């Protein structure tokens, strides 16, 4: 996976992600920025959480799991390979690790832990902090190849993997009521999410079901066949609805571009033009 800027500057929901009752489920890695609150459990390949992240559910990682200091997990943590826990991590369940366990001071695991490999008690370096500070530095000095290699080694160890990671920026709130971030949001295709999406800009792929409204300061794009079960509102941006997209609510924007067979069930409020025809992305 390639990054041209800080990867935590955008909410990224990869193709096929589902919010399944109590869990966020994805086939790829999960990266969560510091001071975020995730009111779901998390199931993915490698799971990396920044400092002061709260998870109101269990974590299941097929690969490695890295929890930086002050993380609070409200259920079990199950790890298929190695686990790294920073100081003062709290797990309100049990910890099971198939590989090695690297654990910091004052870690509180309510129901005990077991690891099949080595257990080392020390203060592991905050992984997310180190990774992205170093990444920013490499990008700043123009070392794009080195930055790509760092990401490949630390996050996407399987070079053949094609699944994009689920990325939740710092200070985000994610629950079945709202996905609230202060960054752009990009949602892939074939996703099924519950909750209103609040972001700087919003890009939704094809054939998604979003059971909530979309609200952005800037532009909103809705892909082919996607259904938005709520209102779509932008403060200063434009809206594009691709063919067969459907908004089961009102649309409020600057300009609106509607492709053939796209539908808006509610009221349309546009300060600028309303265009009905082939959208620019269809022409690419």
mmCIF file of C-alpha atoms in Angstrom:
data_model
loop_
_atom_site.group_PDB
_atom_site.id
_atom_site.type_symbol
_atom_site.label_atom_id
_atom_site.label_comp_id
_atom_site.label_asym_id
_atom_site.label_seq_id
_atom_site.Cartn_x
_atom_site.Cartn_y
_atom_site.Cartn_z
ATOM 1 C CA UNK A 1 0.000 0.000 0.000
ATOM 2 C CA UNK A 2 1.294 3.440 -0.871
ATOM 3 C CA UNK A 3 0.932 6.676 1.041
ATOM 4 C CA UNK A 4 1.679 10.144 -0.292
ATOM 5 C CA UNK A 5 0.981 11.845 3.037
ATOM 6 C CA UNK A 6 0.262 11.061 6.675
ATOM 7 C CA UNK A 7 -1.967 7.961 6.454
ATOM 8 C CA UNK A 8 -3.890 9.058 9.560
ATOM 9 C CA UNK A 9 -5.096 12.227 7.818
ATOM 10 C CA UNK A 10 -8.069 10.374 6.339
ATOM 11 C CA UNK A 11 -10.762 7.948 7.416
ATOM 12 C CA UNK A 12 -10.380 4.940 5.117
ATOM 13 C CA UNK A 13 -12.947 2.144 5.101
ATOM 14 C CA UNK A 14 -11.737 -0.574 2.696
ATOM 15 C CA UNK A 15 -13.888 -2.571 0.297
ATOM 16 C CA UNK A 16 -16.161 -5.101 1.916
ATOM 17 C CA UNK A 17 -16.003 -3.699 5.464
ATOM 18 C CA UNK A 18 -19.056 -4.452 7.581
ATOM 19 C CA UNK A 19 -20.310 -3.204 10.912
ATOM 20 C CA UNK A 20 -21.708 -6.491 12.223
ATOM 21 C CA UNK A 21 -23.812 -5.739 15.288
ATOM 22 C CA UNK A 22 -20.942 -5.362 17.770
ATOM 23 C CA UNK A 23 -17.821 -5.653 15.558
ATOM 24 C CA UNK A 24 -16.029 -3.839 12.760
ATOM 25 C CA UNK A 25 -14.895 -6.604 10.410
ATOM 26 C CA UNK A 26 -12.295 -6.252 7.649
ATOM 27 C CA UNK A 27 -9.951 -8.635 5.831
ATOM 28 C CA UNK A 28 -6.996 -6.242 6.101
ATOM 29 C CA UNK A 29 -5.095 -4.352 8.782
ATOM 30 C CA UNK A 30 -6.645 -1.880 11.210
ATOM 31 C CA UNK A 31 -4.915 1.389 12.193
ATOM 32 C CA UNK A 32 -6.459 3.657 14.829
ATOM 33 C CA UNK A 33 -5.033 7.053 15.735
ATOM 34 C CA UNK A 34 -4.576 8.234 19.311
ATOM 35 C CA UNK A 35 -7.427 9.384 21.584
ATOM 36 C CA UNK A 36 -10.120 7.761 19.459
ATOM 37 C CA UNK A 37 -13.194 6.001 20.798
ATOM 38 C CA UNK A 38 -14.391 2.882 18.967
ATOM 39 C CA UNK A 39 -17.706 1.640 20.311
ATOM 40 C CA UNK A 40 -17.364 -1.658 18.454
ATOM 41 C CA UNK A 41 -15.129 -4.672 18.683
ATOM 42 C CA UNK A 42 -12.434 -4.974 15.994
ATOM 43 C CA UNK A 43 -11.662 -7.979 13.787
ATOM 44 C CA UNK A 44 -8.839 -7.756 11.249
ATOM 45 C CA UNK A 45 -5.421 -8.984 10.248
ATOM 46 C CA UNK A 46 -2.898 -6.795 12.109
ATOM 47 C CA UNK A 47 -4.437 -4.369 14.627
ATOM 48 C CA UNK A 48 -2.510 -1.254 15.710
ATOM 49 C CA UNK A 49 -3.948 1.243 18.191
ATOM 50 C CA UNK A 50 -2.413 4.596 19.154
ATOM 51 C CA UNK A 51 -2.277 6.063 22.646
ATOM 52 C CA UNK A 52 -5.441 6.486 24.718
ATOM 53 C CA UNK A 53 -7.710 4.541 22.363
ATOM 54 C CA UNK A 54 -10.883 3.101 23.861
ATOM 55 C CA UNK A 55 -12.449 -0.008 22.296
ATOM 56 C CA UNK A 56 -15.850 -1.028 23.682
ATOM 57 C CA UNK A 57 -15.585 -4.632 22.558
ATOM 58 C CA UNK A 58 -13.185 -7.466 21.823
ATOM 59 C CA UNK A 59 -10.157 -7.392 19.512
ATOM 60 C CA UNK A 60 -9.387 -10.354 17.247
ATOM 61 C CA UNK A 61 -6.166 -10.043 15.225
ATOM 62 C CA UNK A 62 -5.126 -12.801 12.837
ATOM 63 C CA UNK A 63 -1.583 -11.439 12.849
ATOM 64 C CA UNK A 64 0.059 -9.028 15.303
ATOM 65 C CA UNK A 65 -1.665 -6.701 17.751
ATOM 66 C CA UNK A 66 -0.015 -3.503 19.051
ATOM 67 C CA UNK A 67 -1.712 -1.493 21.784
ATOM 68 C CA UNK A 68 0.055 1.711 22.771
ATOM 69 C CA UNK A 69 0.022 3.122 26.287
ATOM 70 C CA UNK A 70 -3.224 3.948 28.075
ATOM 71 C CA UNK A 71 -5.388 1.907 25.691
ATOM 72 C CA UNK A 72 -8.574 0.559 27.261
ATOM 73 C CA UNK A 73 -10.180 -2.591 25.803
ATOM 74 C CA UNK A 74 -13.553 -3.562 27.248
ATOM 75 C CA UNK A 75 -13.415 -7.278 26.351
ATOM 76 C CA UNK A 76 -10.996 -10.041 25.317
ATOM 77 C CA UNK A 77 -7.945 -9.602 23.083
ATOM 78 C CA UNK A 78 -7.148 -12.630 20.885
ATOM 79 C CA UNK A 79 -3.937 -12.493 18.834
ATOM 80 C CA UNK A 80 -2.872 -14.970 16.153
ATOM 81 C CA UNK A 81 0.822 -14.010 16.218
ATOM 82 C CA UNK A 82 2.708 -11.547 18.472
ATOM 83 C CA UNK A 83 1.320 -8.892 20.839
ATOM 84 C CA UNK A 84 2.887 -5.611 22.027
ATOM 85 C CA UNK A 85 1.267 -3.798 24.960
ATOM 86 C CA UNK A 86 2.438 -0.384 26.146
ATOM 87 C CA UNK A 87 2.384 0.712 29.768
ATOM 88 C CA UNK A 88 -0.924 1.177 31.592
ATOM 89 C CA UNK A 89 -2.969 -0.718 29.007
ATOM 90 C CA UNK A 90 -6.189 -2.054 30.507
ATOM 91 C CA UNK A 91 -7.966 -5.157 29.163
ATOM 92 C CA UNK A 92 -11.293 -5.906 30.790
ATOM 93 C CA UNK A 93 -11.198 -9.546 29.685
ATOM 94 C CA UNK A 94 -8.502 -12.081 28.922
ATOM 95 C CA UNK A 95 -5.495 -11.879 26.630
ATOM 96 C CA UNK A 96 -4.542 -14.872 24.476
ATOM 97 C CA UNK A 97 -1.454 -14.680 22.292
ATOM 98 C CA UNK A 98 -0.361 -17.448 19.923
ATOM 99 C CA UNK A 99 3.150 -16.002 19.622
ATOM 100 C CA UNK A 100 5.377 -13.743 21.748
ATOM 101 C CA UNK A 101 4.137 -11.136 24.221
ATOM 102 C CA UNK A 102 6.003 -7.864 24.814
ATOM 103 C CA UNK A 103 4.362 -6.080 27.731
ATOM 104 C CA UNK A 104 4.935 -2.776 29.539
ATOM 105 C CA UNK A 105 4.585 -1.643 33.155
ATOM 106 C CA UNK A 106 1.263 -1.368 35.005
ATOM 107 C CA UNK A 107 -0.679 -3.359 32.404
ATOM 108 C CA UNK A 108 -3.978 -4.547 33.866
ATOM 109 C CA UNK A 109 -5.563 -7.700 32.407
ATOM 110 C CA UNK A 110 -8.689 -8.507 34.388
ATOM 111 C CA UNK A 111 -9.066 -12.199 33.477
ATOM 112 C CA UNK A 112 -5.410 -13.147 33.012
ATOM 113 C CA UNK A 113 -3.286 -13.889 29.968
ATOM 114 C CA UNK A 114 -1.459 -16.670 28.198
ATOM 115 C CA UNK A 115 1.170 -16.656 25.476
ATOM 116 C CA UNK A 116 2.652 -19.619 23.619
ATOM 117 C CA UNK A 117 5.941 -17.845 22.933
ATOM 118 C CA UNK A 118 8.338 -15.633 24.896
ATOM 119 C CA UNK A 119 7.007 -13.173 27.451
ATOM 120 C CA UNK A 120 9.073 -10.006 27.902
ATOM 121 C CA UNK A 121 8.123 -7.398 30.509
ATOM 122 C CA UNK A 122 9.430 -3.928 29.647
ATOM 123 C CA UNK A 123 8.181 -0.680 28.123
ATOM 124 C CA UNK A 124 7.772 -1.198 24.364
ATOM 125 C CA UNK A 125 8.122 1.938 22.276
ATOM 126 C CA UNK A 126 4.714 3.393 21.309
ATOM 127 C CA UNK A 127 4.458 1.802 17.879
ATOM 128 C CA UNK A 128 1.971 4.130 16.224
ATOM 129 C CA UNK A 129 3.761 7.245 17.468
ATOM 130 C CA UNK A 130 7.169 6.086 16.277
ATOM 131 C CA UNK A 131 5.877 4.742 12.976
ATOM 132 C CA UNK A 132 4.087 7.882 11.843
ATOM 133 C CA UNK A 133 6.572 10.428 13.179
ATOM 134 C CA UNK A 134 9.287 8.585 11.280
ATOM 135 C CA UNK A 135 7.044 8.262 8.218
ATOM 136 C CA UNK A 136 6.320 12.007 8.209
ATOM 137 C CA UNK A 137 10.046 12.704 8.384
ATOM 138 C CA UNK A 138 10.793 10.410 5.429
ATOM 139 C CA UNK A 139 8.075 12.028 3.318
ATOM 140 C CA UNK A 140 9.269 15.509 4.304
ATOM 141 C CA UNK A 141 12.781 14.847 3.037
ATOM 142 C CA UNK A 142 11.524 13.168 -0.126
ATOM 143 C CA UNK A 143 12.416 9.579 0.755
ATOM 144 C CA UNK A 144 9.241 8.096 -0.731
ATOM 145 C CA UNK A 145 10.772 4.672 -1.381
ATOM 146 C CA UNK A 146 11.995 4.398 2.206
ATOM 147 C CA UNK A 147 8.594 5.460 3.494
ATOM 148 C CA UNK A 148 6.900 2.800 1.374
ATOM 149 C CA UNK A 149 9.315 0.144 2.649
ATOM 150 C CA UNK A 150 8.657 1.179 6.261
ATOM 151 C CA UNK A 151 4.904 0.829 5.805
ATOM 152 C CA UNK A 152 5.318 -2.535 4.069
ATOM 153 C CA UNK A 153 7.481 -3.892 6.898
ATOM 154 C CA UNK A 154 5.469 -2.550 9.841
ATOM 155 C CA UNK A 155 1.888 -2.836 8.607
ATOM 156 C CA UNK A 156 1.580 -4.944 5.488
ATOM 157 C CA UNK A 157 4.093 -7.735 5.955
ATOM 158 C CA UNK A 158 2.375 -9.926 3.353
ATOM 159 C CA UNK A 159 3.645 -8.452 0.106
ATOM 160 C CA UNK A 160 0.940 -10.228 -1.890
ATOM 161 C CA UNK A 161 -1.904 -8.795 0.190
ATOM 162 C CA UNK A 162 -4.134 -6.446 -1.744
ATOM 163 C CA UNK A 163 -6.547 -5.427 1.021
ATOM 164 C CA UNK A 164 -6.306 -1.793 2.008
ATOM 165 C CA UNK A 165 -6.175 -1.169 5.769
ATOM 166 C CA UNK A 166 -9.047 0.236 7.794
ATOM 167 C CA UNK A 167 -7.709 3.586 9.014
ATOM 168 C CA UNK A 168 -9.405 5.621 11.749
ATOM 169 C CA UNK A 169 -7.798 9.040 12.390
ATOM 170 C CA UNK A 170 -6.944 10.375 15.821
ATOM 171 C CA UNK A 171 -9.674 11.900 17.998
ATOM 172 C CA UNK A 172 -12.363 10.029 16.055
ATOM 173 C CA UNK A 173 -15.589 8.611 17.433
ATOM 174 C CA UNK A 174 -17.006 5.494 15.784
ATOM 175 C CA UNK A 175 -20.208 3.801 16.903
ATOM 176 C CA UNK A 176 -23.537 2.620 15.508
ATOM 177 C CA UNK A 177 -24.852 6.179 15.802
ATOM 178 C CA UNK A 178 -22.041 8.103 14.083
ATOM 179 C CA UNK A 179 -18.666 7.884 12.379
ATOM 180 C CA UNK A 180 -17.309 11.304 13.339
ATOM 181 C CA UNK A 181 -13.900 12.545 12.106
ATOM 182 C CA UNK A 182 -12.361 15.940 11.347
ATOM 183 C CA UNK A 183 -10.627 14.636 8.193
ATOM 184 C CA UNK A 184 -11.767 13.498 4.742
ATOM 185 C CA UNK A 185 -13.546 10.136 4.674
ATOM 186 C CA UNK A 186 -13.188 7.503 1.956
ATOM 187 C CA UNK A 187 -15.460 4.467 2.026
ATOM 188 C CA UNK A 188 -14.768 1.614 -0.384
ATOM 189 C CA UNK A 189 -17.183 -0.535 -2.355
ATOM 190 C CA UNK A 190 -19.507 -3.240 -1.010
ATOM 191 C CA UNK A 191 -19.467 -1.831 2.515
ATOM 192 C CA UNK A 192 -22.328 -2.063 4.993
ATOM 193 C CA UNK A 193 -22.142 0.527 7.768
ATOM 194 C CA UNK A 194 -24.482 1.735 10.469
ATOM 195 C CA UNK A 195 -24.267 5.329 11.668
ATOM 196 C CA UNK A 196 -24.192 8.880 10.379
ATOM 197 C CA UNK A 197 -20.924 9.831 8.663
ATOM 198 C CA UNK A 198 -19.488 13.246 9.595
ATOM 199 C CA UNK A 199 -16.299 14.335 7.829
ATOM 200 C CA UNK A 200 -14.525 17.105 5.899
ATOM 201 C CA UNK A 201 -15.341 15.463 2.561
ATOM 202 C CA UNK A 202 -16.937 12.074 1.856
ATOM 203 C CA UNK A 203 -16.298 9.619 -0.989
ATOM 204 C CA UNK A 204 -18.426 6.456 -1.016
ATOM 205 C CA UNK A 205 -17.724 3.611 -3.445
ATOM 206 C CA UNK A 206 -20.121 1.384 -5.346
ATOM 207 C CA UNK A 207 -22.834 -0.915 -4.007
ATOM 208 C CA UNK A 208 -22.646 0.212 -0.391
ATOM 209 C CA UNK A 209 -25.414 0.454 2.179
ATOM 210 C CA UNK A 210 -24.989 3.315 4.648
ATOM 211 C CA UNK A 211 -27.695 3.201 7.299
ATOM 212 C CA UNK A 212 -27.403 6.832 8.299
ATOM 213 C CA UNK A 213 -26.916 10.295 6.877
ATOM 214 C CA UNK A 214 -23.860 11.894 5.250
ATOM 215 C CA UNK A 215 -22.731 15.370 6.312
ATOM 216 C CA UNK A 216 -19.583 17.130 5.108
ATOM 217 C CA UNK A 217 -18.091 20.602 4.873
ATOM 218 C CA UNK A 218 -16.948 19.937 1.324
ATOM 219 C CA UNK A 219 -17.776 17.630 -1.581
ATOM 220 C CA UNK A 220 -19.657 14.341 -1.363
ATOM 221 C CA UNK A 221 -19.419 11.572 -3.969
ATOM 222 C CA UNK A 222 -21.750 8.539 -3.977
ATOM 223 C CA UNK A 223 -20.840 5.598 -6.217
ATOM 224 C CA UNK A 224 -22.862 3.326 -8.478
ATOM 225 C CA UNK A 225 -25.696 1.458 -6.810
ATOM 226 C CA UNK A 226 -25.018 2.802 -3.326
ATOM 227 C CA UNK A 227 -27.907 3.503 -0.972
ATOM 228 C CA UNK A 228 -27.807 6.212 1.668
ATOM 229 C CA UNK A 229 -30.543 5.605 4.226
ATOM 230 C CA UNK A 230 -30.728 9.209 5.402
ATOM 231 C CA UNK A 231 -30.112 12.815 4.398
ATOM 232 C CA UNK A 232 -27.073 14.035 2.457
ATOM 233 C CA UNK A 233 -25.842 17.504 3.420
ATOM 234 C CA UNK A 234 -22.795 19.614 2.595
ATOM 235 C CA UNK A 235 -22.009 23.060 3.950
ATOM 236 C CA UNK A 236 -19.999 24.415 0.998
ATOM 237 C CA UNK A 237 -19.526 21.477 -1.344
ATOM 238 C CA UNK A 238 -20.885 19.773 -4.429
ATOM 239 C CA UNK A 239 -22.635 16.401 -4.604
ATOM 240 C CA UNK A 240 -22.252 13.717 -7.272
ATOM 241 C CA UNK A 241 -24.650 10.774 -7.427
ATOM 242 C CA UNK A 242 -23.568 8.042 -9.820
ATOM 243 C CA UNK A 243 -25.995 5.818 -11.739
ATOM 244 C CA UNK A 244 -28.405 3.743 -9.656
ATOM 245 C CA UNK A 245 -27.368 5.564 -6.473
ATOM 246 C CA UNK A 246 -30.254 6.357 -4.153
ATOM 247 C CA UNK A 247 -30.602 8.806 -1.277
ATOM 248 C CA UNK A 248 -33.512 7.901 0.983
ATOM 249 C CA UNK A 249 -33.760 11.426 2.337
ATOM 250 C CA UNK A 250 -33.096 15.075 1.474
ATOM 251 C CA UNK A 251 -30.071 16.468 -0.388
ATOM 252 C CA UNK A 252 -28.656 19.915 0.418
ATOM 253 C CA UNK A 253 -25.572 21.200 -1.426
ATOM 254 C CA UNK A 254 -24.056 23.836 -3.711
ATOM 255 C CA UNK A 255 -24.299 22.019 -7.044
ATOM 256 C CA UNK A 256 -25.737 18.569 -7.712
ATOM 257 C CA UNK A 257 -24.761 16.193 -10.519
ATOM 258 C CA UNK A 258 -27.126 13.228 -10.925
ATOM 259 C CA UNK A 259 -26.307 10.339 -13.243
ATOM 260 C CA UNK A 260 -28.994 8.287 -15.032
ATOM 261 C CA UNK A 261 -31.251 6.219 -12.741
ATOM 262 C CA UNK A 262 -29.936 7.909 -9.600
ATOM 263 C CA UNK A 263 -32.730 8.859 -7.214
ATOM 264 C CA UNK A 264 -33.384 11.269 -4.366
ATOM 265 C CA UNK A 265 -36.482 10.374 -2.378
ATOM 266 C CA UNK A 266 -36.659 13.633 -0.439
ATOM 267 C CA UNK A 267 -36.278 17.340 -1.143
ATOM 268 C CA UNK A 268 -33.354 18.758 -3.163
ATOM 269 C CA UNK A 269 -31.900 22.096 -2.069
ATOM 270 C CA UNK A 270 -29.086 23.355 -4.314
ATOM 271 C CA UNK A 271 -27.646 26.876 -4.316
ATOM 272 C CA UNK A 272 -26.115 26.304 -7.741
ATOM 273 C CA UNK A 273 -26.869 24.096 -10.724
ATOM 274 C CA UNK A 274 -28.556 20.712 -10.841
ATOM 275 C CA UNK A 275 -27.166 18.623 -13.703
ATOM 276 C CA UNK A 276 -28.698 15.356 -14.840
ATOM 277 C CA UNK A 277 -26.513 13.210 -17.071
ATOM 278 C CA UNK A 278 -23.214 11.344 -17.143
ATOM 279 C CA UNK A 279 -20.867 12.328 -14.310
ATOM 280 C CA UNK A 280 -17.197 13.143 -14.761
ATOM 281 C CA UNK A 281 -16.022 9.937 -13.082
ATOM 282 C CA UNK A 282 -18.151 7.880 -15.487
ATOM 283 C CA UNK A 283 -16.174 9.417 -18.327
ATOM 284 C CA UNK A 284 -12.767 8.500 -16.931
#
